[in-house]
GROMACS .gro file of C-alpha atoms in nm:
model
  147
    1UNK     CA    1   0.013   0.044  -0.033
    2UNK     CA    2   0.345   0.295   0.083
    3UNK     CA    3   0.367   0.200  -0.295
    4UNK     CA    4   0.127   0.300  -0.362
    5UNK     CA    5   0.062   0.634  -0.205
    6UNK     CA    6   0.427   0.714  -0.255
    7UNK     CA    7   0.327   0.740  -0.595
    8UNK     CA    8   0.080   0.894  -0.702
    9UNK     CA    9   0.149   1.221  -0.555
   10UNK     CA   10   0.424   1.251  -0.785
   11UNK     CA   11   0.232   1.134  -1.117
   12UNK     CA   12  -0.020   1.360  -1.010
   13UNK     CA   13   0.186   1.689  -0.994
   14UNK     CA   14   0.346   1.543  -1.305
   15UNK     CA   15  -0.081   1.557  -1.484
   16UNK     CA   16  -0.154   1.956  -1.377
   17UNK     CA   17   0.178   2.001  -1.532
   18UNK     CA   18   0.131   1.855  -1.850
   19UNK     CA   19  -0.218   2.004  -1.859
   20UNK     CA   20  -0.157   2.293  -1.788
   21UNK     CA   21   0.096   2.372  -2.003
   22UNK     CA   22  -0.166   2.239  -2.268
   23UNK     CA   23  -0.350   2.485  -2.489
   24UNK     CA   24  -0.726   2.585  -2.370
   25UNK     CA   25  -0.916   2.408  -2.575
   26UNK     CA   26  -1.115   2.783  -2.597
   27UNK     CA   27  -0.818   2.913  -2.777
   28UNK     CA   28  -0.860   3.001  -3.158
   29UNK     CA   29  -0.634   2.945  -3.464
   30UNK     CA   30  -0.303   3.117  -3.507
   31UNK     CA   31  -0.352   3.414  -3.712
   32UNK     CA   32  -0.056   3.731  -3.745
   33UNK     CA   33  -0.283   4.046  -3.583
   34UNK     CA   34  -0.036   4.279  -3.749
   35UNK     CA   35  -0.196   4.518  -3.979
   36UNK     CA   36  -0.144   4.520  -4.339
   37UNK     CA   37  -0.326   4.847  -4.405
   38UNK     CA   38  -0.581   5.075  -4.298
   39UNK     CA   39  -0.888   5.241  -4.395
   40UNK     CA   40  -1.186   5.439  -4.306
   41UNK     CA   41  -1.504   5.446  -4.384
   42UNK     CA   42  -1.754   5.731  -4.465
   43UNK     CA   43  -1.932   5.725  -4.127
   44UNK     CA   44  -1.614   5.705  -3.949
   45UNK     CA   45  -1.500   5.334  -3.896
   46UNK     CA   46  -1.135   5.252  -3.898
   47UNK     CA   47  -1.115   4.960  -4.076
   48UNK     CA   48  -0.833   4.724  -4.067
   49UNK     CA   49  -0.651   4.499  -4.315
   50UNK     CA   50  -0.444   4.206  -4.105
   51UNK     CA   51  -0.161   4.014  -4.142
   52UNK     CA   52  -0.421   3.739  -4.107
   53UNK     CA   53  -0.265   3.414  -4.203
   54UNK     CA   54  -0.449   3.096  -4.484
   55UNK     CA   55  -0.836   3.187  -4.383
   56UNK     CA   56  -0.899   3.533  -4.330
   57UNK     CA   57  -0.673   3.828  -4.449
   58UNK     CA   58  -0.387   3.999  -4.674
   59UNK     CA   59  -0.232   3.628  -4.668
   60UNK     CA   60  -0.509   3.435  -4.732
   61UNK     CA   61  -0.635   3.699  -5.072
   62UNK     CA   62  -0.318   3.791  -5.171
   63UNK     CA   63  -0.237   3.477  -5.210
   64UNK     CA   64  -0.609   3.270  -5.333
   65UNK     CA   65  -0.724   3.602  -5.531
   66UNK     CA   66  -0.461   3.779  -5.603
   67UNK     CA   67  -0.511   4.107  -5.491
   68UNK     CA   68  -0.116   4.227  -5.354
   69UNK     CA   69  -0.170   4.590  -5.292
   70UNK     CA   70  -0.383   4.771  -5.054
   71UNK     CA   71  -0.534   4.987  -5.290
   72UNK     CA   72  -0.787   4.752  -5.442
   73UNK     CA   73  -0.891   4.671  -5.027
   74UNK     CA   74  -0.931   5.011  -4.955
   75UNK     CA   75  -1.049   5.204  -5.235
   76UNK     CA   76  -1.388   4.931  -5.178
   77UNK     CA   77  -1.346   5.110  -4.772
   78UNK     CA   78  -1.293   5.448  -4.876
   79UNK     CA   79  -1.714   5.466  -4.992
   80UNK     CA   80  -2.037   5.343  -4.859
   81UNK     CA   81  -2.094   5.034  -4.711
   82UNK     CA   82  -2.291   4.805  -5.027
   83UNK     CA   83  -2.431   4.515  -4.744
   84UNK     CA   84  -2.432   4.496  -4.377
   85UNK     CA   85  -2.572   4.238  -4.140
   86UNK     CA   86  -2.480   4.271  -3.831
   87UNK     CA   87  -2.118   4.351  -3.773
   88UNK     CA   88  -2.044   4.179  -4.125
   89UNK     CA   89  -2.011   4.430  -4.332
   90UNK     CA   90  -1.921   4.456  -4.725
   91UNK     CA   91  -1.784   4.683  -4.970
   92UNK     CA   92  -1.780   4.715  -5.347
   93UNK     CA   93  -1.564   4.894  -5.554
   94UNK     CA   94  -1.474   4.898  -5.953
   95UNK     CA   95  -1.042   4.854  -6.041
   96UNK     CA   96  -1.059   4.942  -6.398
   97UNK     CA   97  -0.771   4.947  -6.718
   98UNK     CA   98  -0.859   5.019  -7.077
   99UNK     CA   99  -0.697   4.785  -7.223
  100UNK     CA  100  -0.919   4.450  -7.005
  101UNK     CA  101  -1.251   4.662  -6.885
  102UNK     CA  102  -1.342   4.656  -6.498
  103UNK     CA  103  -1.368   4.414  -6.281
  104UNK     CA  104  -1.560   4.398  -5.949
  105UNK     CA  105  -1.409   4.407  -5.569
  106UNK     CA  106  -1.595   4.327  -5.253
  107UNK     CA  107  -1.387   4.326  -4.973
  108UNK     CA  108  -1.570   4.222  -4.580
  109UNK     CA  109  -1.504   4.355  -4.299
  110UNK     CA  110  -1.597   4.177  -3.959
  111UNK     CA  111  -1.686   4.532  -3.768
  112UNK     CA  112  -1.655   4.384  -3.422
  113UNK     CA  113  -1.407   4.212  -3.224
  114UNK     CA  114  -1.402   3.798  -3.293
  115UNK     CA  115  -1.506   3.640  -3.652
  116UNK     CA  116  -1.849   3.542  -3.711
  117UNK     CA  117  -1.707   3.185  -3.600
  118UNK     CA  118  -1.569   3.241  -3.239
  119UNK     CA  119  -1.244   3.079  -3.409
  120UNK     CA  120  -1.059   3.454  -3.441
  121UNK     CA  121  -0.988   3.652  -3.191
  122UNK     CA  122  -0.893   4.036  -3.249
  123UNK     CA  123  -0.882   4.124  -2.867
  124UNK     CA  124  -0.989   4.371  -2.637
  125UNK     CA  125  -1.080   4.720  -2.752
  126UNK     CA  126  -0.984   4.595  -3.128
  127UNK     CA  127  -1.228   4.499  -3.474
  128UNK     CA  128  -1.105   4.168  -3.646
  129UNK     CA  129  -1.111   4.400  -3.992
  130UNK     CA  130  -1.098   4.261  -4.369
  131UNK     CA  131  -1.189   3.923  -4.381
  132UNK     CA  132  -1.105   3.868  -4.720
  133UNK     CA  133  -1.176   3.997  -5.068
  134UNK     CA  134  -1.188   3.931  -5.375
  135UNK     CA  135  -1.286   4.009  -5.762
  136UNK     CA  136  -1.660   3.933  -5.810
  137UNK     CA  137  -1.736   3.571  -6.024
  138UNK     CA  138  -1.373   3.492  -6.075
  139UNK     CA  139  -1.137   3.312  -5.868
  140UNK     CA  140  -0.860   3.498  -5.902
  141UNK     CA  141  -0.806   3.851  -5.974
  142UNK     CA  142  -0.662   3.899  -6.311
  143UNK     CA  143  -0.299   4.018  -6.364
  144UNK     CA  144  -0.371   4.435  -6.409
  145UNK     CA  145  -0.600   4.460  -6.137
  146UNK     CA  146  -0.228   4.495  -5.927
  147UNK     CA  147  -0.033   4.731  -6.174
   0.00000   0.00000   0.00000
């Protein structure tokens, strides 16, 4: 009996240490909260475009949707909100080129601390900002959009 009781406290302490060091179950995926671009809409909303990760922010849309310049994101953000659903905002703008025509740019913004699904948290007093930006009707924006 003594051997079991002598062994139990170190095992219990090791378990507490390991569980204490584990990431909490409620923690979201990693994302870079650093701000790449900033814009202010006509209603005075300060909207950051965070570097993010592969799911949202600059790292998401600069690769997946081929938008490589802050100006392409900030142009729609300088106009009025075109679609609103609670804290989810959409801004529309156009990129044009005499040779190729024009494409509609859609910028989706989460103007709240956390994303809709609660997985990403910008921190106290912050907003998630730009979730994605893309050219309407196409997977990738044409190269000329970034010229």
